[in-house]
Amino acid sequence: MNIIKLFQLEWMKMRNTLAWTLIFVAPSVVTLLQFFIILKMGVGDPKDGLSPWTPFFQQTMMFWSLLMLPLFITLETALLAGLEHQESHWKQILIQPVRRVEIYAAKFMAAMALMALSLIILWASILFFGFVLVWIRPAYGFQHNAIPWLSALAYLGLSLAASWFIVVIHQWVALRWRGFVAPLAFGVVMTVAGFIIIQTEYRDFYPWAMPGWLIMGFSKGDLILRPLIFGMAGGLIGSITAIWDLVRRDVV
Amino acid sequence: MNNKAIYIENLCKSFGTVHAVKGLNLDVPGGCVFGFLGPNGAGKTTAIRLLLGLLKPDAGMLCLFGQPVKHSTPAIMRRVGALVETASSYPHLSGYQNLDILRRMRDLSTSSIDDVLEIVRLKDVANRKVKTYSLGMRQRLGLAGALLGRPELLILDEPTNGLDPAGIREMRSLIRKLPDEWGVTIFLSSHYLSEIEQTATHLGIINEGALIFQGTPGDLHDKLTGQCVIGVDRPDEVFALLTAWGINVEYSEGRHLILPGTAESDLAILNARLVQEGKAVFHLAYVQPTLEDHYLAMTEEDV
């Protein structure tokens, strides 16, 4: 059995679950809030000649990366792991004729795929609310400016790469410990600590601050390499370590 | 060792200071229905989890179909189906979808799902979400999952746990017909002798992590020895008299005495001698213990 087939099974299991609903709801809520802020405050100064899509997209990405993303990862990974923890489903899955390494690798892949999908939904919701603004606030000029596809792709790619490490850490915690409380408490504590650490010099190395810090820098025109490299390296090394640990564990 | 479905030698597993399995030896021939008996906490489920590679043994050898079991042994696990304790499923998916996930993991055709649904009689409700199933239906779905791909060895860990009497009967009849219809070796664990007695061709009794009996139900029957029980007016006097005659005697309830070493054929002579001595005997019986009594005695002896 190959990992791709197991990856497809992970998607099958997610049908009609809260984890699946959240992928659509969480990004849409962030964009909706940003939409209301724009309605109230406007979007930049039209005389600057800048595309209103850019601040709309940048501000939404900042909001997402700094606050929602770490909490979203916490919830998603806990809910995904909960699918197997409920009714002790591990004992059914791990006695199938499939190598454990492949089972866990597929789970880590599925979690990252969910993150990618949530970013696509985020982008789609920005487009949707942008077009709503064309209709209800034509003075903002969304209709006169091209949609920044390349810039959007760069933001989404950077956010995904920098969040890999957090996804791995949270999934490891969620898969290792049964129940919802421990992973949730861990995620909330780490996210709140991130708000403080992002203001310090350690923000390049703190996984929960990396995506926010990277996006903040990128929106000012700087590509800050350290959080990007640490996020990806941490994701890779963390995945290997987590899978190694999970494969060796007893299923009680 | 190759014609043995399961072979276990000196298997040990501890959880901290608790020794769940202590030097377990087991030999399950292919094609049989092996009843694995033991009281709660005897180590049955731990032994089964070790068998299935869910736990790593601390020591000992463990083979399925003559091949050592380790983590991630897909080639062996393809020949094994198992239901460990209560059946687990994804309640938000239908019965069919649950089986479809297991089918895909085993690389089987979709027709295999219909086969097992037919056997466990869940075809009509296959498209209903599992969260709407009764406990009995969930257990049957678990059994269906274990049967996918027609395994050569079926390991069922207390499959009637939590079922009502009708559910137990249904599950029992399903298990009973499988060896004939599928030619499968069944390893069935339970703490109820009555459940095992009706289905098993071979027995293993485990207590405190070690095997205390292995053989056929007939072998266990052969081990049964009855005992004489007499009821007398003055038990103290009769006790002294019997002891003086060199007969092994024990007090029982009320005015009854048990004579452990006395054969049934000696009862008439004993009665005549007691009457000659002027002792009134109002009850005389030879009690043959049931398998249940013997099983309980065996497992309680060790405690």
Coordinates of C-alpha atoms in Angstrom, one line a residue:
Chain A
M1 CA 0.0 0.0 0.0
N2 CA 1.5 3.3 -0.9
I3 CA 1.3 6.6 1.0
I4 CA -0.8 8.3 -1.6
K5 CA -3.6 5.7 -1.1
L6 CA -3.4 6.1 2.7
F7 CA -3.5 9.9 2.2
Q8 CA -6.7 9.5 0.2
L9 CA -8.1 7.5 3.1
E10 CA -7.3 10.3 5.5
W11 CA -9.6 12.5 3.3
M12 CA -12.3 9.9 3.3
K13 CA -12.2 9.8 7.1
M14 CA -12.6 13.6 7.4
R15 CA -15.9 13.7 5.6
N16 CA -18.7 15.4 7.6
T17 CA -16.4 16.2 10.5
L18 CA -15.8 19.4 12.4
A19 CA -12.2 19.3 11.1
W20 CA -13.5 19.5 7.6
T21 CA -16.0 22.3 8.3
L22 CA -13.3 24.4 10.1
I23 CA -11.2 24.5 6.9
F24 CA -13.9 26.6 5.3
V25 CA -15.1 28.5 8.3
A26 CA -11.8 29.7 9.9
P27 CA -10.3 31.4 6.9
S28 CA -13.7 32.9 5.9
V29 CA -14.3 34.3 9.3
V30 CA -10.8 36.0 9.3
T31 CA -11.6 37.5 5.9
L32 CA -15.1 38.6 7.0
L33 CA -13.6 40.5 9.9
Q34 CA -11.1 42.2 7.7
F35 CA -13.9 43.0 5.3
F36 CA -15.8 44.8 8.1
I37 CA -12.7 46.7 9.1
I38 CA -12.3 47.8 5.4
L39 CA -15.9 48.8 5.3
K40 CA -15.4 50.9 8.4
M41 CA -11.9 52.3 7.9
G42 CA -11.4 52.1 4.1
V43 CA -8.5 50.5 2.3
G44 CA -5.5 52.8 1.9
D45 CA -5.6 56.1 0.1
P46 CA -6.8 55.8 -3.6
K47 CA -4.6 58.8 -4.4
D48 CA -1.5 56.7 -3.7
G49 CA -2.2 54.7 -6.8
L50 CA -1.7 51.4 -5.0
S51 CA -4.0 48.5 -5.8
P52 CA -6.5 48.1 -2.9
W53 CA -6.1 44.3 -3.3
T54 CA -2.6 44.5 -1.8
P55 CA -3.5 46.0 1.6
F56 CA -6.6 43.8 1.8
F57 CA -4.6 40.7 1.2
Q58 CA -1.6 41.8 3.4
Q59 CA -3.8 42.7 6.4
T60 CA -5.8 39.5 6.1
M61 CA -2.7 37.4 5.9
M62 CA -1.2 39.2 8.9
F63 CA -4.4 38.6 10.9
W64 CA -4.4 34.9 9.8
S65 CA -0.7 34.2 10.4
L66 CA -0.4 36.0 13.8
L67 CA -3.5 34.9 15.5
M68 CA -5.7 32.4 13.7
L69 CA -3.1 30.1 12.2
P70 CA -1.6 28.7 15.4
L71 CA -5.0 28.2 17.0
F72 CA -6.3 26.7 13.7
I73 CA -3.4 24.3 13.6
T74 CA -4.1 23.4 17.3
L75 CA -7.7 22.6 16.6
E76 CA -7.3 20.8 13.3
T77 CA -4.5 18.5 14.5
A78 CA -6.4 17.7 17.7
L79 CA -9.6 17.0 15.7
L80 CA -7.8 14.8 13.2
A81 CA -6.0 12.8 15.9
G82 CA -9.4 12.5 17.7
L83 CA -10.7 10.5 14.8
E84 CA -8.4 7.7 15.7
H85 CA -8.4 8.2 19.5
Q86 CA -12.2 7.9 19.7
E87 CA -13.2 4.3 20.2
S88 CA -9.5 3.4 20.3
H89 CA -9.5 3.1 16.6
W90 CA -5.7 2.8 16.5
K91 CA -6.0 -0.9 17.4
Q92 CA -8.0 -1.4 14.2
I93 CA -5.8 0.6 11.9
L94 CA -2.5 -0.6 13.1
I95 CA -3.3 -4.3 12.6
Q96 CA -4.0 -3.8 9.0
P97 CA -1.3 -5.0 6.5
V98 CA 0.2 -1.6 6.1
R99 CA 3.6 -0.4 7.4
R100 CA 3.2 2.0 10.4
V101 CA 5.6 4.4 8.9
E102 CA 3.3 4.9 5.9
I103 CA 0.2 5.3 8.1
Y104 CA 1.8 8.1 10.2
A105 CA 3.5 9.7 7.2
A106 CA 0.1 9.9 5.4
K107 CA -1.3 11.6 8.5
F108 CA 1.4 14.2 8.5
M109 CA 0.8 14.8 4.8
A110 CA -2.9 15.1 5.3
A111 CA -2.4 17.7 8.0
M112 CA -0.2 19.8 5.7
A113 CA -2.7 19.4 2.9
L114 CA -5.4 20.8 5.2
M115 CA -3.2 23.8 5.9
A116 CA -2.7 24.3 2.1
L117 CA -6.4 24.0 1.5
S118 CA -7.2 26.5 4.3
L119 CA -4.9 29.0 2.6
I120 CA -6.6 28.5 -0.7
I121 CA -10.0 29.0 1.0
L122 CA -8.5 32.2 2.6
W123 CA -7.5 33.4 -0.8
A124 CA -10.8 32.5 -2.4
S125 CA -12.7 34.4 0.4
I126 CA -10.5 37.5 -0.1
L127 CA -11.5 37.4 -3.8
F128 CA -15.1 36.9 -2.9
F129 CA -15.2 39.8 -0.4
G130 CA -13.1 41.9 -2.8
F131 CA -15.8 41.5 -5.4
V132 CA -18.5 42.3 -2.8
L133 CA -16.6 45.6 -2.2
V134 CA -16.6 46.2 -6.0
W135 CA -20.4 46.1 -5.7
I136 CA -21.0 48.0 -2.4
R137 CA -17.9 50.3 -2.3
P138 CA -17.0 51.0 -6.0
A139 CA -15.1 54.1 -4.8
Y140 CA -12.4 51.9 -3.3
G141 CA -11.4 51.0 -6.9
F142 CA -11.1 47.2 -6.6
Q143 CA -12.5 46.9 -10.1
H144 CA -9.8 49.1 -11.6
N145 CA -6.9 47.1 -10.3
A146 CA -5.5 43.7 -11.3
I147 CA -5.7 40.9 -8.8
P148 CA -2.1 40.3 -7.5
W149 CA -1.9 36.6 -8.2
L150 CA 1.9 36.2 -8.0
S151 CA 2.1 38.2 -4.8
A152 CA -0.7 36.1 -3.3
L153 CA 1.0 32.9 -4.3
A154 CA 4.2 34.0 -2.6
Y155 CA 2.3 34.9 0.6
L156 CA 0.5 31.6 0.7
G157 CA 3.7 29.6 0.0
L158 CA 5.6 31.4 2.7
S159 CA 2.9 31.0 5.2
L160 CA 2.6 27.3 4.5
A161 CA 6.4 26.7 4.6
A162 CA 6.8 28.6 7.9
S163 CA 3.9 26.8 9.5
W164 CA 5.2 23.3 8.8
F165 CA 7.1 23.1 12.0
I166 CA 4.1 24.1 14.2
V167 CA 1.9 21.6 12.3
V168 CA 4.4 18.8 13.0
I169 CA 4.7 19.7 16.7
H170 CA 1.0 19.9 17.2
Q171 CA 0.2 16.7 15.4
W172 CA 2.9 14.8 17.3
V173 CA 1.3 16.1 20.6
A174 CA -2.2 15.3 19.4
L175 CA -1.3 11.8 18.2
R176 CA 0.7 10.9 21.2
W177 CA -1.7 12.0 23.9
R178 CA -5.3 10.9 23.9
G179 CA -8.0 13.5 24.5
F180 CA -8.6 17.0 23.4
V181 CA -7.6 19.0 26.5
A182 CA -3.8 18.5 26.5
P183 CA -3.2 19.4 22.8
L184 CA -5.6 22.4 23.1
A185 CA -4.0 23.7 26.3
F186 CA -0.6 23.3 24.8
G187 CA -1.6 25.2 21.6
V188 CA -3.2 28.1 23.4
V189 CA -0.2 28.5 25.8
M190 CA 2.3 28.4 22.9
T191 CA 0.2 30.8 20.8
V192 CA -0.2 33.4 23.6
A193 CA 3.6 33.1 24.4
G194 CA 4.1 33.8 20.7
F195 CA 2.5 37.2 21.0
I196 CA 5.3 38.2 23.5
I197 CA 8.1 36.4 21.8
I198 CA 7.4 38.0 18.4
Q199 CA 8.4 41.3 20.0
T200 CA 11.8 39.9 21.0
E201 CA 14.9 38.8 19.1
Y202 CA 13.9 35.1 19.6
R203 CA 11.1 35.4 17.1
D204 CA 13.2 33.8 14.3
F205 CA 13.4 30.6 16.3
Y206 CA 10.1 30.3 18.0
P207 CA 7.8 28.1 15.8
W208 CA 4.5 29.8 16.8
A209 CA 5.9 33.2 15.9
M210 CA 7.6 32.2 12.6
P211 CA 4.7 32.5 10.2
G212 CA 3.5 35.8 11.6
W213 CA 7.0 37.3 11.7
L214 CA 7.7 36.1 8.1
I215 CA 4.5 37.6 6.7
M216 CA 5.1 40.9 8.6
G217 CA 8.5 41.2 7.0
F218 CA 7.3 40.2 3.6
S219 CA 4.5 42.7 3.7
K220 CA 7.2 45.4 4.2
G221 CA 9.2 44.0 1.3
D222 CA 11.7 41.9 3.2
L223 CA 12.1 38.2 2.9
I224 CA 13.3 37.1 6.3
L225 CA 15.1 33.9 5.7
R226 CA 15.7 32.6 9.2
P227 CA 12.1 31.8 10.2
L228 CA 11.6 30.3 6.7
I229 CA 14.6 28.1 6.9
F230 CA 13.9 27.1 10.5
G231 CA 10.3 26.5 9.8
M232 CA 11.1 24.1 7.0
A233 CA 14.0 22.4 8.6
G234 CA 12.1 22.0 11.8
G235 CA 9.2 20.6 9.8
L236 CA 11.3 18.0 8.1
I237 CA 13.4 17.0 11.1
G238 CA 10.3 17.1 13.3
S239 CA 8.3 14.9 11.0
I240 CA 11.0 12.3 10.9
T241 CA 11.5 12.3 14.6
A242 CA 7.7 12.2 15.4
I243 CA 7.1 9.3 13.0
W244 CA 10.1 7.4 14.4
D245 CA 8.7 7.9 17.9
L246 CA 5.1 7.0 17.0
V247 CA 6.0 3.9 15.1
R248 CA 7.9 2.5 18.1
R249 CA 5.1 3.1 20.6
D250 CA 3.0 0.4 22.2
V251 CA -0.7 0.6 21.4
V252 CA -2.3 0.1 24.8
Chain B
M1 CA 6.2 -25.1 13.7
N2 CA 4.9 -24.3 10.2
N3 CA 1.5 -26.0 10.6
K4 CA 0.8 -24.0 13.7
A5 CA -1.3 -20.9 13.3
I6 CA 0.1 -19.5 16.6
Y7 CA 3.2 -20.4 18.5
I8 CA 4.2 -18.5 21.6
E9 CA 7.2 -19.4 23.8
N10 CA 8.1 -17.8 27.1
L11 CA 6.3 -14.5 26.3
C12 CA 6.7 -11.7 28.8
K13 CA 5.2 -8.2 29.0
S14 CA 5.2 -5.8 31.9
F15 CA 3.7 -2.3 32.3
G16 CA 5.8 -0.7 34.9
T17 CA 5.7 -2.9 38.0
V18 CA 2.6 -4.9 36.6
H19 CA 3.6 -8.2 35.0
A20 CA 0.7 -8.7 32.6
V21 CA 2.1 -11.7 30.8
K22 CA 4.6 -13.9 32.6
G23 CA 6.3 -16.7 30.5
L24 CA 3.3 -17.5 28.4
N25 CA 3.6 -20.6 26.2
L26 CA 0.9 -21.4 23.7
D27 CA 0.5 -23.7 20.7
V28 CA -2.5 -23.2 18.4
P29 CA -2.8 -25.7 15.6
G30 CA -4.1 -24.5 12.2
G31 CA -7.8 -25.1 11.5
C32 CA -9.1 -25.3 15.0
V33 CA -11.3 -23.1 17.1
F34 CA -9.0 -22.2 20.1
G35 CA -10.8 -20.9 23.2
F36 CA -8.5 -18.7 25.2
L37 CA -10.0 -18.5 28.7
G38 CA -9.1 -16.5 31.7
P39 CA -10.7 -14.3 34.3
N40 CA -10.6 -10.5 34.0
G41 CA -7.0 -9.2 34.2
A42 CA -5.5 -12.6 33.5
G43 CA -3.5 -11.2 30.6
K44 CA -5.7 -12.3 27.6
T45 CA -6.0 -8.9 25.9
T46 CA -2.3 -8.2 26.5
A47 CA -1.4 -11.5 24.9
I48 CA -3.6 -10.7 21.9
R49 CA -2.2 -7.3 21.5
L50 CA 1.3 -8.8 21.6
L51 CA 0.2 -11.3 18.9
L52 CA -1.1 -8.6 16.7
G53 CA 2.1 -6.5 17.1
L54 CA 0.3 -3.7 18.9
L55 CA 2.6 -4.2 21.9
K56 CA 6.3 -5.1 21.9
P57 CA 7.2 -8.1 24.1
D58 CA 9.8 -7.7 26.8
A59 CA 11.0 -11.3 26.1
G60 CA 10.0 -14.5 24.4
M61 CA 9.1 -15.7 20.9
L62 CA 5.9 -15.1 19.1
C63 CA 5.1 -16.6 15.7
L64 CA 2.1 -16.5 13.4
F65 CA 2.1 -19.1 10.6
G66 CA 5.7 -20.0 11.6
Q67 CA 6.9 -16.4 11.1
P68 CA 8.0 -14.2 14.0
V69 CA 5.7 -11.2 14.6
K70 CA 7.2 -7.7 14.8
H71 CA 5.8 -4.3 14.3
S72 CA 4.9 -3.6 10.6
T73 CA 4.6 -7.1 9.3
P74 CA 2.1 -6.5 6.4
A75 CA 2.7 -9.9 4.8
I76 CA 1.6 -11.7 8.0
M77 CA -1.2 -9.3 8.9
R78 CA -2.7 -9.8 5.5
R79 CA -3.6 -13.4 6.6
V80 CA -5.0 -12.3 9.9
G81 CA -8.3 -10.6 10.9
A82 CA -9.0 -9.4 14.4
L83 CA -11.5 -7.8 16.6
V84 CA -9.8 -6.5 19.8
E85 CA -12.3 -6.0 22.6
T86 CA -15.1 -3.7 21.5
A87 CA -15.4 -3.0 17.8
S88 CA -14.1 0.5 16.8
S89 CA -15.4 2.5 13.9
Y90 CA -15.8 6.0 12.6
P91 CA -19.3 6.9 13.9
H92 CA -19.7 9.8 11.4
L93 CA -19.3 7.4 8.5
S94 CA -21.6 4.7 7.3
G95 CA -21.0 1.0 7.9
Y96 CA -20.1 0.6 4.3
Q97 CA -17.7 3.5 4.3
N98 CA -16.0 2.1 7.4
L99 CA -15.5 -1.2 5.7
D100 CA -14.4 0.5 2.6
I101 CA -11.5 2.2 4.5
L102 CA -10.3 -1.2 5.8
R103 CA -10.8 -2.8 2.3
R104 CA -8.6 -0.2 0.7
M105 CA -5.9 -0.7 3.4
R106 CA -6.0 -4.4 2.4
D107 CA -6.1 -3.8 -1.4
L108 CA -9.3 -5.9 -1.8
S109 CA -12.1 -5.6 -4.3
T110 CA -15.4 -3.9 -3.4
S111 CA -17.2 -7.2 -3.7
S112 CA -15.4 -8.3 -0.5
I113 CA -17.5 -5.7 1.4
D114 CA -20.7 -7.2 0.2
D115 CA -19.5 -10.7 1.2
V116 CA -18.9 -9.8 4.8
L117 CA -22.0 -7.6 5.1
E118 CA -24.0 -10.6 4.0
I119 CA -22.4 -12.8 6.7
V120 CA -22.9 -10.4 9.5
R121 CA -26.4 -9.5 8.2
L122 CA -25.8 -5.8 8.0
K123 CA -26.5 -5.3 4.3
D124 CA -29.8 -3.5 4.8
V125 CA -28.2 -0.9 7.2
A126 CA -24.9 -0.6 5.5
N127 CA -25.5 3.0 4.3
R128 CA -26.6 4.2 7.7
K129 CA -24.2 6.1 9.8
V130 CA -22.5 4.0 12.5
K131 CA -23.5 6.4 15.2
T132 CA -27.1 5.2 14.7
Y133 CA -26.1 1.5 15.1
S134 CA -26.9 -0.5 18.3
L135 CA -23.9 -2.0 20.2
G136 CA -24.7 -5.4 18.7
M137 CA -24.7 -4.0 15.2
R138 CA -21.3 -2.3 15.9
Q139 CA -19.9 -5.5 17.1
R140 CA -21.1 -7.3 14.0
L141 CA -19.6 -4.5 11.9
G142 CA -16.3 -5.0 13.8
L143 CA -16.5 -8.7 12.9
A144 CA -17.2 -7.8 9.3
G145 CA -14.0 -5.7 9.3
A146 CA -12.1 -8.6 10.7
L147 CA -13.4 -11.0 8.1
L148 CA -12.5 -8.8 5.1
G149 CA -10.3 -10.6 2.7
R150 CA -11.1 -14.0 4.2
P151 CA -8.3 -14.2 6.7
E152 CA -6.7 -17.6 7.5
L153 CA -6.6 -16.7 11.2
L154 CA -9.4 -14.8 13.0
I155 CA -8.5 -13.4 16.5
L156 CA -11.5 -12.4 18.5
D157 CA -11.0 -10.8 21.9
E158 CA -14.1 -11.1 24.0
P159 CA -16.4 -10.5 21.0
T160 CA -19.6 -10.7 23.1
N161 CA -18.5 -8.0 25.6
G162 CA -21.3 -5.6 26.3
L163 CA -23.9 -7.5 24.3
D164 CA -27.3 -8.5 25.6
P165 CA -28.3 -12.2 25.6
A166 CA -29.8 -12.0 22.1
G167 CA -26.6 -10.3 20.8
I168 CA -24.4 -12.9 22.5
R169 CA -26.4 -15.8 20.9
E170 CA -26.2 -14.1 17.5
M171 CA -22.5 -13.5 17.7
R172 CA -22.0 -17.1 18.9
S173 CA -23.8 -18.5 16.0
L174 CA -21.8 -16.4 13.6
I175 CA -18.5 -17.6 15.1
R176 CA -19.7 -21.2 15.1
K177 CA -20.5 -21.2 11.3
L178 CA -17.3 -19.5 10.2
P179 CA -14.8 -22.5 10.4
D180 CA -17.1 -24.6 8.2
E181 CA -17.9 -21.8 5.7
W182 CA -14.5 -20.2 5.6
G183 CA -12.0 -22.8 6.8
V184 CA -10.5 -20.3 9.1
T185 CA -8.6 -20.9 12.4
I186 CA -10.3 -19.0 15.2
F187 CA -8.6 -17.8 18.3
L188 CA -11.4 -16.8 20.6
S189 CA -10.8 -15.2 24.0
S190 CA -13.4 -14.9 26.7
H191 CA -13.8 -15.1 30.5
Y192 CA -16.9 -17.2 30.1
L193 CA -16.3 -20.9 29.9
S194 CA -19.9 -21.5 28.7
E195 CA -19.2 -19.3 25.7
I196 CA -16.0 -21.2 24.8
E197 CA -17.4 -24.6 25.6
Q198 CA -19.9 -24.3 22.9
T199 CA -17.5 -23.4 20.1
A200 CA -13.9 -24.4 20.9
T201 CA -12.2 -27.5 19.8
H202 CA -9.1 -26.6 21.8
L203 CA -8.7 -24.8 25.1
G204 CA -6.0 -22.7 26.7
I205 CA -6.6 -21.3 30.2
I206 CA -4.5 -18.3 31.4
N207 CA -4.3 -16.9 34.8
E208 CA -2.0 -14.2 36.2
G209 CA -0.2 -14.0 32.9
A210 CA 0.7 -17.6 32.5
L211 CA -0.9 -20.6 30.9
I212 CA -2.3 -23.1 33.5
F213 CA -4.0 -25.5 31.1
Q214 CA -3.8 -26.4 27.4
G215 CA -5.6 -29.2 25.6
T216 CA -9.0 -30.2 24.3
P217 CA -12.3 -29.8 26.2
G218 CA -12.1 -33.6 26.6
D219 CA -8.8 -33.3 28.3
L220 CA -10.3 -30.9 30.7
H221 CA -13.2 -33.2 31.4
D222 CA -10.8 -36.1 32.1
K223 CA -9.3 -34.0 34.8
L224 CA -12.6 -33.7 36.6
T225 CA -12.8 -35.8 39.8
G226 CA -16.0 -36.0 41.8
Q227 CA -16.3 -36.2 45.6
C228 CA -18.7 -37.9 48.0
V229 CA -20.9 -35.8 50.3
I230 CA -22.8 -37.2 53.3
G231 CA -25.4 -35.6 55.5
V232 CA -25.4 -36.9 59.1
D233 CA -27.2 -36.0 62.4
R234 CA -24.1 -35.6 64.4
P235 CA -21.3 -34.4 62.1
D236 CA -18.7 -34.0 64.9
E237 CA -19.0 -37.7 66.0
V238 CA -19.1 -38.9 62.4
F239 CA -16.0 -36.8 61.5
A240 CA -14.1 -38.4 64.4
L241 CA -15.2 -41.8 63.4
L242 CA -14.3 -41.4 59.7
T243 CA -10.9 -40.0 60.7
A244 CA -10.3 -43.0 62.9
W245 CA -11.1 -45.3 60.0
G246 CA -8.4 -43.4 58.0
I247 CA -10.9 -41.7 55.6
N248 CA -10.0 -38.2 54.4
V249 CA -12.9 -35.9 55.5
E250 CA -13.7 -32.2 55.5
Y251 CA -16.5 -30.2 57.0
S252 CA -19.0 -28.7 54.6
E253 CA -22.1 -26.5 55.1
G254 CA -24.5 -27.4 57.9
R255 CA -24.5 -31.1 58.8
H256 CA -22.7 -32.2 55.6
L257 CA -19.2 -33.7 55.3
I258 CA -17.1 -34.0 52.2
L259 CA -15.0 -37.1 51.6
P260 CA -12.5 -36.0 48.9
G261 CA -10.6 -39.3 48.4
T262 CA -13.6 -41.6 48.5
A263 CA -14.8 -43.3 45.3
E264 CA -18.4 -43.4 44.3
S265 CA -18.4 -47.2 44.5
D266 CA -17.4 -47.2 48.2
L267 CA -20.4 -45.1 49.2
A268 CA -22.7 -48.1 49.9
I269 CA -20.2 -49.8 52.1
L270 CA -19.5 -46.6 54.0
N271 CA -23.2 -46.1 54.6
A272 CA -23.7 -49.6 55.9
R273 CA -20.7 -49.2 58.4
L274 CA -22.1 -45.8 59.6
V275 CA -25.5 -47.3 60.2
Q276 CA -24.0 -50.3 62.0
E277 CA -22.3 -47.8 64.3
G278 CA -25.7 -46.2 65.0
K279 CA -25.1 -43.0 63.0
A280 CA -28.1 -41.7 61.0
V281 CA -27.3 -40.8 57.4
F282 CA -29.9 -38.6 55.8
H283 CA -28.0 -37.6 52.7
L284 CA -25.6 -39.5 50.5
A285 CA -24.3 -38.2 47.1
Y286 CA -21.5 -38.3 44.6
V287 CA -21.1 -34.8 43.2
Q288 CA -19.5 -34.5 39.7
P289 CA -18.2 -30.9 39.2
T290 CA -19.0 -29.1 36.0
L291 CA -16.3 -27.7 33.7
E292 CA -17.3 -24.3 35.1
D293 CA -16.5 -25.4 38.6
H294 CA -13.2 -26.9 37.5
Y295 CA -12.3 -23.7 35.6
L296 CA -13.2 -21.5 38.6
A297 CA -11.2 -23.8 40.9
M298 CA -8.2 -23.7 38.6
T299 CA -8.2 -19.9 38.2
E300 CA -9.0 -19.2 41.9
E301 CA -6.3 -21.6 43.1
D302 CA -3.7 -19.3 41.6
V303 CA -5.1 -16.1 43.1

